[in-house]
Coordinates of C-alpha atoms in Angstrom, one line a residue:
X177 CA 86.0 121.1 95.1
X178 CA 86.1 117.5 93.8
X179 CA 83.3 118.2 91.3
X180 CA 85.3 121.2 90.1
X181 CA 88.4 119.1 89.7
X182 CA 86.4 116.5 87.7
X183 CA 85.1 119.2 85.4
X184 CA 88.6 120.6 84.9
X185 CA 90.0 117.1 84.2
X186 CA 87.2 116.4 81.7
X187 CA 87.9 119.7 80.0
X188 CA 91.6 118.9 79.8
X189 CA 90.8 115.6 78.3
X190 CA 88.6 117.2 75.7
X191 CA 91.4 119.5 74.7
X192 CA 93.9 116.7 74.5
X193 CA 91.4 114.6 72.5
X194 CA 91.1 117.3 69.9
X195 CA 94.8 117.5 69.5
X196 CA 95.2 113.7 69.2
X197 CA 92.1 112.6 67.5
X198 CA 93.9 112.2 64.2
X199 CA 96.1 109.6 65.8
X200 CA 93.5 107.7 67.9
X201 CA 90.2 107.1 66.1
X202 CA 88.2 104.5 68.0
X203 CA 88.9 100.8 68.0
X204 CA 90.3 100.5 64.5
X205 CA 93.6 102.0 65.3
X206 CA 94.0 100.6 68.8
X207 CA 93.4 97.0 67.9
X208 CA 96.6 95.0 68.2
X209 CA 97.5 91.9 66.2
X210 CA 96.0 88.6 67.5
X211 CA 98.0 87.1 70.3
X212 CA 98.7 83.4 70.8
X213 CA 96.9 82.1 74.0
X214 CA 98.4 79.0 75.4
X215 CA 97.1 76.8 78.3
X216 CA 98.4 77.8 81.7
X217 CA 99.4 75.2 84.3
X218 CA 97.3 75.6 87.4
X219 CA 94.6 77.6 85.7
X220 CA 91.8 75.3 84.5
X221 CA 88.1 75.7 84.1
X222 CA 87.8 77.5 87.4
X223 CA 90.1 80.3 86.2
X224 CA 87.4 81.9 84.0
X225 CA 83.6 82.5 84.4
X226 CA 81.1 83.6 81.7
X227 CA 81.0 87.4 81.8
X228 CA 77.2 87.1 81.3
X229 CA 76.9 85.4 84.7
X230 CA 75.6 88.1 87.0
X231 CA 74.6 85.8 89.8
X232 CA 75.4 87.3 93.2
X233 CA 76.5 83.8 94.3
X234 CA 78.9 83.3 91.4
X235 CA 82.3 82.0 92.7
X236 CA 85.1 84.3 91.5
X237 CA 87.6 82.9 89.0
X238 CA 90.6 81.2 90.6
X239 CA 93.8 79.4 89.6
X240 CA 95.8 77.3 92.0
X241 CA 97.9 79.1 94.6
X242 CA 101.1 80.4 93.1
X243 CA 99.6 80.4 89.6
X244 CA 99.8 81.5 86.9
X245 CA 103.6 81.1 87.2
X246 CA 105.8 84.1 86.3
X247 CA 106.9 84.5 82.7
X248 CA 109.7 87.1 82.9
X249 CA 109.9 89.7 80.2
X250 CA 112.9 89.6 78.0
X251 CA 113.8 93.1 79.1
X252 CA 112.9 94.7 82.4
X253 CA 110.0 97.2 82.2
X254 CA 109.2 100.1 84.5
X255 CA 105.5 100.6 85.2
X256 CA 103.7 103.4 87.1
X257 CA 100.3 102.7 88.5
X258 CA 98.2 105.5 89.8
X259 CA 95.9 104.8 92.7
X260 CA 93.7 107.2 94.8
X261 CA 95.0 105.7 98.1
X262 CA 97.4 103.2 99.5
X263 CA 95.4 102.5 102.7
X264 CA 92.2 101.1 101.4
X265 CA 91.7 97.3 101.5
X266 CA 90.9 97.1 97.8
X267 CA 94.4 98.2 97.0
X268 CA 95.9 95.4 99.1
X269 CA 96.5 92.9 96.2
X270 CA 98.8 95.5 94.5
X271 CA 100.7 96.3 97.7
X272 CA 101.1 92.6 98.5
X273 CA 102.3 91.9 94.9
X274 CA 104.8 94.6 95.3
X275 CA 106.0 93.6 98.8
X276 CA 106.2 89.8 97.9
X277 CA 108.1 90.4 94.7
X278 CA 105.4 89.1 92.4
X279 CA 105.8 92.1 90.0
X280 CA 109.6 91.7 90.1
X281 CA 109.2 88.0 89.2
X282 CA 107.7 89.2 85.9
X283 CA 110.5 91.6 85.1
X284 CA 108.4 94.6 86.2
X285 CA 109.7 97.5 88.3
X286 CA 106.3 98.8 89.6
X287 CA 105.7 102.1 91.3
X288 CA 102.4 102.8 93.0
X289 CA 101.7 106.6 92.8
X290 CA 98.9 108.2 94.8
X291 CA 96.9 110.3 92.4
X292 CA 93.1 110.9 92.3
X293 CA 91.4 109.9 89.1
X294 CA 90.9 113.5 87.8
X295 CA 94.6 114.1 88.0
X296 CA 95.7 110.7 86.8
X297 CA 93.4 110.4 83.8
X298 CA 95.2 113.0 81.5
X299 CA 98.5 111.4 82.4
X300 CA 97.3 108.0 81.4
X301 CA 95.9 109.4 78.2
X302 CA 99.3 111.0 77.3
X303 CA 101.3 107.9 78.4
X304 CA 103.0 109.6 81.3
X305 CA 101.7 106.8 83.5
X306 CA 100.9 103.2 82.5
X307 CA 97.8 102.2 84.4
X308 CA 95.3 103.3 87.0
X309 CA 93.9 101.3 89.9
X310 CA 90.6 103.1 89.9
X311 CA 87.2 102.7 88.2
X312 CA 85.4 103.5 84.9
X313 CA 84.0 106.7 86.4
X314 CA 82.1 109.3 84.3
X315 CA 85.4 111.2 83.7
X316 CA 86.9 108.1 82.2
X317 CA 83.9 107.5 79.9
X318 CA 84.0 111.1 78.8
X319 CA 87.7 110.7 78.0
X320 CA 87.1 107.6 76.0
X321 CA 84.3 109.4 74.2
X322 CA 86.8 112.1 73.4
X323 CA 89.0 109.6 71.5
X324 CA 91.5 108.3 74.1
X325 CA 92.6 104.7 74.2
X326 CA 91.8 103.8 77.8
X327 CA 90.1 100.6 78.7
X328 CA 89.1 98.7 81.8
X329 CA 91.1 95.5 81.8
X330 CA 90.6 93.8 85.1
X331 CA 88.2 93.9 88.1
X332 CA 89.1 94.4 91.7
X333 CA 86.4 93.1 94.1
X334 CA 82.8 92.6 95.0
X335 CA 81.3 92.8 98.5
X336 CA 80.8 90.0 100.9
X337 CA 77.1 89.2 101.6
X338 CA 77.6 90.4 105.1
X339 CA 78.9 93.8 104.1
X340 CA 76.7 96.8 104.7
X341 CA 78.9 99.4 102.9
X342 CA 76.5 101.5 100.9
X343 CA 73.4 103.7 101.3
X344 CA 72.3 104.4 104.8
X345 CA 69.3 106.6 105.7
X346 CA 68.2 108.2 108.9
X347 CA 64.7 107.1 109.5
X348 CA 61.9 109.6 110.2
X349 CA 59.1 108.9 112.7
X350 CA 57.0 106.0 111.5
X351 CA 59.4 104.9 108.8
X352 CA 61.0 101.5 108.4
X353 CA 63.7 100.1 106.1
X354 CA 61.0 98.9 103.7
X355 CA 59.0 102.1 103.8
X356 CA 61.5 104.9 103.2
X357 CA 60.8 107.5 100.5
X358 CA 64.0 109.0 99.3
X359 CA 62.8 111.7 96.9
X360 CA 63.8 115.1 98.0
X361 CA 66.3 113.9 100.6
X362 CA 69.9 114.9 100.9
X363 CA 72.7 112.5 100.4
X364 CA 76.1 113.0 102.0
X365 CA 79.0 111.5 100.1
X366 CA 82.7 112.1 99.9
X367 CA 82.8 111.1 96.2
X368 CA 80.1 113.3 94.5
X369 CA 78.5 112.8 91.1
X370 CA 80.2 110.8 88.4
X371 CA 81.4 108.0 90.7
X372 CA 80.7 104.3 90.1
X373 CA 78.5 104.4 93.2
X374 CA 75.9 106.1 91.0
X375 CA 75.0 102.6 89.6
X376 CA 74.2 100.9 92.9
X377 CA 72.8 104.1 94.3
X378 CA 70.4 104.3 91.4
X379 CA 69.2 100.7 92.1
X380 CA 68.7 101.4 95.8
X381 CA 66.8 104.7 95.2
X382 CA 64.5 103.1 92.6
X383 CA 63.3 100.7 95.3
X384 CA 62.5 103.6 97.7
X385 CA 60.6 106.2 95.6
X386 CA 63.7 108.2 94.6
X387 CA 66.0 108.6 91.7
X388 CA 69.5 110.1 91.0
X389 CA 67.7 113.3 89.8
X390 CA 65.3 113.4 92.7
X391 CA 67.8 113.7 95.6
X392 CA 70.1 116.5 96.7
X393 CA 73.9 115.8 96.9
X394 CA 76.1 117.2 99.7
X395 CA 79.8 116.5 99.2
X396 CA 81.6 116.1 102.5
X397 CA 85.1 115.1 103.8
X398 CA 85.6 111.5 104.7
X399 CA 85.5 112.4 108.4
X400 CA 82.3 114.4 108.1
X401 CA 80.0 112.0 106.3
X402 CA 79.0 109.9 109.3
X403 CA 78.8 112.9 111.6
X404 CA 76.5 114.7 109.2
X405 CA 74.2 111.6 109.1
X406 CA 74.2 111.2 112.9
X407 CA 73.5 114.9 113.7
X408 CA 70.8 115.3 111.0
X409 CA 73.0 117.4 108.6
X410 CA 72.0 115.0 105.8
X411 CA 69.2 112.6 105.5
X412 CA 71.3 109.8 104.1
X413 CA 74.9 108.9 103.4
X414 CA 77.0 106.5 101.4
X415 CA 79.1 104.8 104.2
X416 CA 82.3 102.9 103.3
X417 CA 84.2 100.2 105.3
X418 CA 84.5 100.3 108.3
X419 CA 82.4 103.4 108.9
X420 CA 79.0 101.7 108.5
X421 CA 79.9 99.6 111.6
X422 CA 79.1 102.8 113.6
X423 CA 75.3 102.6 112.7
X424 CA 74.6 99.0 112.0
X425 CA 72.1 97.5 114.4
X426 CA 71.2 100.9 115.9
X427 CA 67.6 102.2 116.0
X428 CA 66.8 105.0 113.6
X429 CA 69.0 103.9 110.7
X430 CA 68.4 101.6 107.8
X431 CA 70.6 100.1 105.1
X432 CA 69.1 100.4 101.7
X433 CA 71.7 98.8 99.5
X434 CA 75.3 98.7 98.3
X435 CA 77.5 97.5 95.5
X436 CA 75.9 94.4 93.7
X437 CA 77.4 91.1 94.9
X438 CA 79.5 89.4 92.3
X439 CA 80.0 92.5 90.2
X440 CA 83.3 94.4 90.5
X441 CA 82.9 98.1 89.7
X442 CA 86.6 99.0 89.4
X443 CA 90.1 97.7 89.1
X444 CA 92.8 98.2 86.5
X445 CA 92.6 100.6 83.6
X446 CA 95.2 100.6 80.9
X447 CA 96.3 103.3 78.4
X448 CA 97.6 102.7 74.9
X449 CA 101.1 101.7 76.1
X450 CA 100.0 98.5 77.9
X451 CA 97.0 97.8 75.6
X452 CA 98.9 97.6 72.4
X453 CA 102.4 99.2 72.4
X454 CA 103.7 96.7 75.0
X455 CA 100.9 94.2 75.5
X456 CA 103.5 91.6 76.8
X457 CA 104.0 93.9 79.8
X458 CA 100.3 94.4 80.1
X459 CA 99.7 90.7 80.4
X460 CA 102.6 90.3 82.8
X461 CA 101.2 92.9 85.1
X462 CA 97.8 91.2 85.2
X463 CA 99.5 87.8 85.6
X464 CA 101.3 89.0 88.8
X465 CA 98.1 90.6 90.1
X466 CA 96.1 87.4 89.4
X467 CA 98.8 85.2 91.0
X468 CA 98.7 87.4 94.1
X469 CA 94.9 87.0 94.4
X470 CA 95.2 83.2 94.0
X471 CA 97.9 82.9 96.6
X472 CA 96.9 85.3 99.3
X473 CA 93.2 86.4 98.7
X474 CA 91.6 83.2 97.3
X475 CA 89.1 82.8 100.1
X476 CA 88.5 84.4 103.5
X477 CA 91.9 85.9 104.1
X478 CA 90.8 87.4 107.4
X479 CA 90.7 84.0 109.0
X480 CA 94.5 84.1 109.0
X481 CA 95.4 86.2 112.0
X482 CA 99.1 86.5 111.0
X483 CA 98.1 87.6 107.5
X484 CA 95.7 90.3 108.8
X485 CA 98.5 91.6 111.0
X486 CA 100.8 91.7 108.0
X487 CA 98.1 93.4 105.9
X488 CA 97.3 96.0 108.5
X489 CA 101.0 96.9 108.7
X490 CA 101.2 97.1 104.9
X491 CA 98.1 99.3 104.6
X492 CA 99.1 101.4 107.7
X493 CA 95.9 100.7 109.5
X494 CA 94.8 99.0 112.7
X495 CA 94.4 95.2 112.5
X496 CA 91.3 95.4 114.7
X497 CA 89.7 97.8 112.2
X498 CA 90.6 95.5 109.4
X499 CA 89.1 92.5 111.1
X500 CA 85.9 94.5 111.9
X501 CA 84.5 94.2 108.4
X502 CA 84.0 91.1 106.1
X503 CA 86.7 90.3 103.6
X504 CA 86.4 91.6 100.1
X505 CA 85.8 89.1 97.4
X506 CA 88.8 89.8 95.2
X507 CA 87.8 89.3 91.6
X508 CA 89.8 90.1 88.5
X509 CA 87.0 89.5 86.0
X510 CA 84.7 92.1 84.5
X511 CA 80.9 91.4 84.1
X512 CA 79.1 91.9 80.8
X513 CA 77.2 95.2 80.6
X514 CA 78.7 96.9 83.7
X515 CA 79.9 99.9 81.8
X516 CA 76.6 100.2 80.1
X517 CA 74.8 100.3 83.5
X518 CA 77.3 102.7 84.8
X519 CA 76.8 105.1 81.9
X520 CA 73.0 104.9 82.4
X521 CA 73.5 106.1 86.0
X522 CA 75.9 108.9 84.9
X523 CA 73.3 110.2 82.4
X524 CA 70.7 110.2 85.1
X525 CA 73.1 112.4 87.2
X526 CA 73.6 114.7 84.3
X527 CA 77.4 114.2 84.1
X528 CA 77.5 112.4 80.7
X529 CA 75.3 112.7 77.6
X530 CA 74.6 110.9 74.4
X531 CA 74.3 107.2 73.6
X532 CA 76.3 104.8 75.8
X533 CA 79.7 103.8 74.5
X534 CA 79.7 100.1 73.5
X535 CA 81.7 97.7 75.6
X536 CA 84.2 97.3 72.8
X537 CA 85.3 100.9 73.5
X538 CA 85.4 100.6 77.3
X539 CA 86.5 97.0 78.2
X540 CA 89.2 94.6 77.2
X541 CA 89.2 91.2 78.8
X542 CA 91.7 89.7 76.4
X543 CA 94.8 90.4 78.6
X544 CA 93.5 88.7 81.8
X545 CA 92.2 85.8 79.7
X546 CA 95.6 85.3 78.1
X547 CA 97.2 85.4 81.6
X548 CA 95.1 82.4 82.7
X549 CA 95.2 80.7 79.3
X550 CA 91.5 81.1 78.4
X551 CA 90.6 81.1 74.7
X552 CA 87.1 82.7 74.3

């Protein structure tokens, strides 16, 4: 069903792109006038890292707690952000920013609206919503290719080294984690083709005699993925937090790889309204997000018992479950080449075609750089 929805959304984007292509033709028409970038108190050298640094041990950019300070807009601005869920940990910075008044301090009246990417994407393209807390999935890349002004403007997180969220396989007799051959096996996933997990999945499969075009996909409900792996309904599965805790350390299962450390694969996506029509609001939104990360998620936020209790209540989950997995490494920056690597994986899955879009069409780092006062 989700694959069908993705195809429908992509088709809708194609139709909208045809109607609007005369107004939106690539980068030339979306580029805004150069903006003045000033130093920001509390955001020094540590507030920016070279995008080309792909080291898994790279320390995420950070300003001092409470920084960058709010710069309220001259006029209040209402903003709607679509997100696929309000209960996942990676959405926590947005919910904390809303609850703690960080958006309000910028003059922003923010609404978080639960919408899956296929439903939200056409709305973002038309300007009916302002932003998406999602990822540059295949449907997004296809929409941009169709002529829409949608760019990835801020990252969300990368995994802790202790995390085992990712590809798990049920071992056959005589197999070990280093000797698994994945070609021809089934993969259980709740996301399906065209998701950003295609990139880390491609890397994991390449090390185990497989490939994105050499496995069979079985899309399952979130509650069914683990069950199918345990009862043999699928050979492997992409297990998310905290589900992987159910198999870690147990005989007969092996972890083959997950999201690369130090490389966010999702975050904030903007449409034309916040990219160029009202870039002041676009910067303000990211400034509030960055300040929230610096204040509440700068390090291991799960060491603070009271904060975990608060966070669990905000996310409507159990505090013990939240504590059962390592903290996410919240990271607003975007690494160089990530969207190129994603598109390579999408092509291997057969959900996109043609030459990869250049990063100038898919990523805009200028707004978060302005928020922390960095001049490239």
